[in-house]
mmCIF file of C-alpha atoms in Angstrom:
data_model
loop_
_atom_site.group_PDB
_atom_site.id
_atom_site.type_symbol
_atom_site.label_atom_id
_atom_site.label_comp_id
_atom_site.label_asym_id
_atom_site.label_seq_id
_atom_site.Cartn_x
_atom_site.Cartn_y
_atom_site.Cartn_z
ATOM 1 C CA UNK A 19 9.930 -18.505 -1.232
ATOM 2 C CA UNK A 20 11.417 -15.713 -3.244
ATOM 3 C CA UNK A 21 12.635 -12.745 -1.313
ATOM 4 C CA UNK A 22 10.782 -10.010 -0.366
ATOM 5 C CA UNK A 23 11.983 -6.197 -1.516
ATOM 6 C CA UNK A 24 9.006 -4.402 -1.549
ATOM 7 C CA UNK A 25 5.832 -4.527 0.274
ATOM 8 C CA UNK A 26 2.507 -3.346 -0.648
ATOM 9 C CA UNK A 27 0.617 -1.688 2.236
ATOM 10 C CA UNK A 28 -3.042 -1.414 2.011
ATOM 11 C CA UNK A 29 -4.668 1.348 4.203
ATOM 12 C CA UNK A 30 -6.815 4.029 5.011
ATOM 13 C CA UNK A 31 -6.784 7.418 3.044
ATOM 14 C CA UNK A 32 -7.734 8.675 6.504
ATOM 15 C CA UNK A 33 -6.269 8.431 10.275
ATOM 16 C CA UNK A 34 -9.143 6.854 11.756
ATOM 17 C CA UNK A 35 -10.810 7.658 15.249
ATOM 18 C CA UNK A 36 -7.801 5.866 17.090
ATOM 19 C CA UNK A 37 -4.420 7.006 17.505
ATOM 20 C CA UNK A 38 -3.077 3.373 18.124
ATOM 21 C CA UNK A 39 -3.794 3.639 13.894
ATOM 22 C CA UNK A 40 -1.321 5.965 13.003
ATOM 23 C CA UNK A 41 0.937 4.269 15.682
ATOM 24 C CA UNK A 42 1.027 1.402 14.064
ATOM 25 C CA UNK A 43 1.541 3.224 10.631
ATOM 26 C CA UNK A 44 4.767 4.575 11.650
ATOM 27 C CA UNK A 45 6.009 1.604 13.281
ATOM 28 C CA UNK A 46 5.720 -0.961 9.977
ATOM 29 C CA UNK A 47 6.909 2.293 7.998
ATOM 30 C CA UNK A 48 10.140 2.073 10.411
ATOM 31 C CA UNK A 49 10.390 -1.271 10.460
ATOM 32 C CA UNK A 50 10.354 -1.633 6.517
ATOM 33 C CA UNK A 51 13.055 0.874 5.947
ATOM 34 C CA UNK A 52 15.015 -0.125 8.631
ATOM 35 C CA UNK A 53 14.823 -3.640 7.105
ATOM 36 C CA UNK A 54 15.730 -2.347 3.412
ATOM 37 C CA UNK A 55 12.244 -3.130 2.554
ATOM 38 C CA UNK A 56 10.760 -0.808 -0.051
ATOM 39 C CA UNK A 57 7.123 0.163 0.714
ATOM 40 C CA UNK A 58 3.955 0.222 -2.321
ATOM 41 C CA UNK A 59 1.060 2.037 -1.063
ATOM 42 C CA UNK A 60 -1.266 4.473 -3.169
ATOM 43 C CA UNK A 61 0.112 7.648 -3.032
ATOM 44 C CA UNK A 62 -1.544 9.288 -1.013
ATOM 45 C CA UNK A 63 -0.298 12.301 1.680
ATOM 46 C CA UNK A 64 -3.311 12.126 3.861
ATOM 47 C CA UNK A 65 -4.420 9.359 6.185
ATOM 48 C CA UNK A 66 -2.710 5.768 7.248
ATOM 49 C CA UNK A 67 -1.094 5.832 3.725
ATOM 50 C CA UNK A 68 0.718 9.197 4.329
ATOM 51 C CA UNK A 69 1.946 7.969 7.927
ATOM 52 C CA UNK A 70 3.263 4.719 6.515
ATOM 53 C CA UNK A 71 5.246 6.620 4.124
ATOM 54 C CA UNK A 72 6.579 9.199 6.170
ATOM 55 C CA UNK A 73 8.154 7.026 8.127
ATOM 56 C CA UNK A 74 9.668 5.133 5.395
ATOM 57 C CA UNK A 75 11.315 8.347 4.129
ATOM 58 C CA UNK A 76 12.114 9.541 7.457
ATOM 59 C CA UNK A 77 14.640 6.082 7.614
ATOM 60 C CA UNK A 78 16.124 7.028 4.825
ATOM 61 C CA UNK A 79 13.706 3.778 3.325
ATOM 62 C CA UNK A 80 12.103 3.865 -0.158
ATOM 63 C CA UNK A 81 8.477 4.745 -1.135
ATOM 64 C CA UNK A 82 6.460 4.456 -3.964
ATOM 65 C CA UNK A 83 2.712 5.685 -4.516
ATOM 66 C CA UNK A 84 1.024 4.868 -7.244
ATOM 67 C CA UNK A 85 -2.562 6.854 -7.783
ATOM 68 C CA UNK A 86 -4.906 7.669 -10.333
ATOM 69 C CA UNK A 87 -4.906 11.164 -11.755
ATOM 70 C CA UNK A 88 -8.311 11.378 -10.015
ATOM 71 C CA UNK A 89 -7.703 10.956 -6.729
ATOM 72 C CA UNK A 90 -4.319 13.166 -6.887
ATOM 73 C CA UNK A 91 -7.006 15.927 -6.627
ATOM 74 C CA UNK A 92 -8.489 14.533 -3.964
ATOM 75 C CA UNK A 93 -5.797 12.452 -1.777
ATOM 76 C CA UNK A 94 -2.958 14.471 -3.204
ATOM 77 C CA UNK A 95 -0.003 12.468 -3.159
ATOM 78 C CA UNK A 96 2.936 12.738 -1.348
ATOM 79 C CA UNK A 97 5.627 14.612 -2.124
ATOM 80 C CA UNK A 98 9.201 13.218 -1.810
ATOM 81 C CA UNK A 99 8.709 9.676 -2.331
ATOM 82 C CA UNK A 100 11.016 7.679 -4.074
ATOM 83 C CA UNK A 101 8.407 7.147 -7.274
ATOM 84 C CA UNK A 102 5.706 8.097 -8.000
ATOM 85 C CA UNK A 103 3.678 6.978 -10.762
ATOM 86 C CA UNK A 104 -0.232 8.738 -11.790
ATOM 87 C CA UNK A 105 -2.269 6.069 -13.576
ATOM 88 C CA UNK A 106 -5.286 6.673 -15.659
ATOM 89 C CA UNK A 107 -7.793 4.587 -13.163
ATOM 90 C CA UNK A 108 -8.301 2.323 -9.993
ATOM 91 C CA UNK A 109 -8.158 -1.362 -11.811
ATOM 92 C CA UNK A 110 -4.380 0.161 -13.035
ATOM 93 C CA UNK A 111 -3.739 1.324 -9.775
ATOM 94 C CA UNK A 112 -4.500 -2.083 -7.788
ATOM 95 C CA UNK A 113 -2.640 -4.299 -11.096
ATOM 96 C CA UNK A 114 0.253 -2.024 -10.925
ATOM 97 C CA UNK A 115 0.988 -2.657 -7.155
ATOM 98 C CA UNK A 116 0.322 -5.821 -7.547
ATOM 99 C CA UNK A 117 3.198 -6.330 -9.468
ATOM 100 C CA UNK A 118 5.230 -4.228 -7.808
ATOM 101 C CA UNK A 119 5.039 -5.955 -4.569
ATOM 102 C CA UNK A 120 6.215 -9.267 -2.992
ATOM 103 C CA UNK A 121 3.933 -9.239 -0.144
ATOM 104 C CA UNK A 122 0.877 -7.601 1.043
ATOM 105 C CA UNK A 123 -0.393 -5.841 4.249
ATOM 106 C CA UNK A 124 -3.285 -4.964 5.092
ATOM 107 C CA UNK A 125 -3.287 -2.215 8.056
ATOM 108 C CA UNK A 126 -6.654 -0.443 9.280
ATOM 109 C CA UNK A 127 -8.633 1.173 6.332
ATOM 110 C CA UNK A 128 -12.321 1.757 4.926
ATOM 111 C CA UNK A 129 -13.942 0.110 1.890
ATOM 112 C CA UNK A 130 -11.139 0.949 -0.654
ATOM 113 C CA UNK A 131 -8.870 -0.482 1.760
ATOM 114 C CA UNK A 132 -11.031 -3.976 1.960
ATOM 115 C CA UNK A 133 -11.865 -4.104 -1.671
ATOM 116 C CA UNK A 134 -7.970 -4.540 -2.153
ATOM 117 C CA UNK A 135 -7.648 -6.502 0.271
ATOM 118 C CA UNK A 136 -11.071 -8.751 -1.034
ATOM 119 C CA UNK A 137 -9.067 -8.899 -4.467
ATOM 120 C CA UNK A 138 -5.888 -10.148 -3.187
ATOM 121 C CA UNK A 139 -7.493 -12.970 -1.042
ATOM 122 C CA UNK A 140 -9.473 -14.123 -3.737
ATOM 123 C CA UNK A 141 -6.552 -14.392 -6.024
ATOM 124 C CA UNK A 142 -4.531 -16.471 -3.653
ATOM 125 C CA UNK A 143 -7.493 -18.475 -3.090
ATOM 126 C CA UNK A 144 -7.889 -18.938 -6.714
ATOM 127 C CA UNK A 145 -4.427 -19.733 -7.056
ATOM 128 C CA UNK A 146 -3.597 -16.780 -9.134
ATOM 129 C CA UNK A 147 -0.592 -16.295 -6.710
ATOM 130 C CA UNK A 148 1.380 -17.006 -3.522
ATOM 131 C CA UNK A 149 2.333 -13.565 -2.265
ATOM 132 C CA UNK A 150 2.782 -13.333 1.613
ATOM 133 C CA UNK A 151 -0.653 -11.075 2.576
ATOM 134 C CA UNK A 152 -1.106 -10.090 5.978
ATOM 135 C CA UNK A 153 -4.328 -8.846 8.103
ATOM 136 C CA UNK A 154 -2.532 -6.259 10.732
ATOM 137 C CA UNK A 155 -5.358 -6.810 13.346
ATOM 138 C CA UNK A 156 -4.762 -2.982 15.330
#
């Protein structure tokens, strides 16, 4: 298995009714940096994503959103990450993660958040790739 440096966290663009959500956020954003784990995520400042990557930053960890021009209007993305890289659309978006990341997560999130999460399963299944992917189950 080839080591993992950077993890790709899939997640919602929004906190969610729960608070045990963002809890859980913060703890894998903790646990990455404290681990020297880099975190991929989507850019984003609001929601799940911007928890996840707040706490990455607050260790001293590194972060890297990667979001469509379109959705920097909407999401707008975080200031102060390590990279951060606007792409022209959402298939660019999801391929450039993808290869930017040795392993998945998949934390709480809506339909954007199971779409990528859809993708990456059926790759795996399709043999496509091996990547580590995991289902946080919050």
């Amino acid at each position: 298995m080839t080591e993992i440096k950077n993890i790709c966290v899939y997640c919602g663009s929004s906190p969610g009714d729960n608070p045990v959500y963002a809890a859980a956020a913060r703890a894998l954003g903790t646990a990455l940096a404290r681990a020297g784990i880099g975190l991929v995520f989507g850019g984003g400042s609001c929601g799940l994503m911007g928890v996840v990557a707040r706490a990455v930053l607050a260790e001293g960890g590194e972060a890297r959103g990667i979001i469509p021009g379109f959705l920097d209007e909407r999401e707008v993305a975080l200031t102060g990450l390590t990279k951060l890289e606007i792409v022209p659309d959402m298939h660019i978006r999801k391929q450039r993660m993808f290869e930017a990341a040795d392993a998945f997560v998949a934390l709480p999130g809506g339909i954007g958040t199971l779409e990528e999460l859809a993708e990456q399963l059926t790759w795996i299944q399709l043999g496509r790739h091996a990547k580590p992917l995991v289902i946080a189950d919050i």
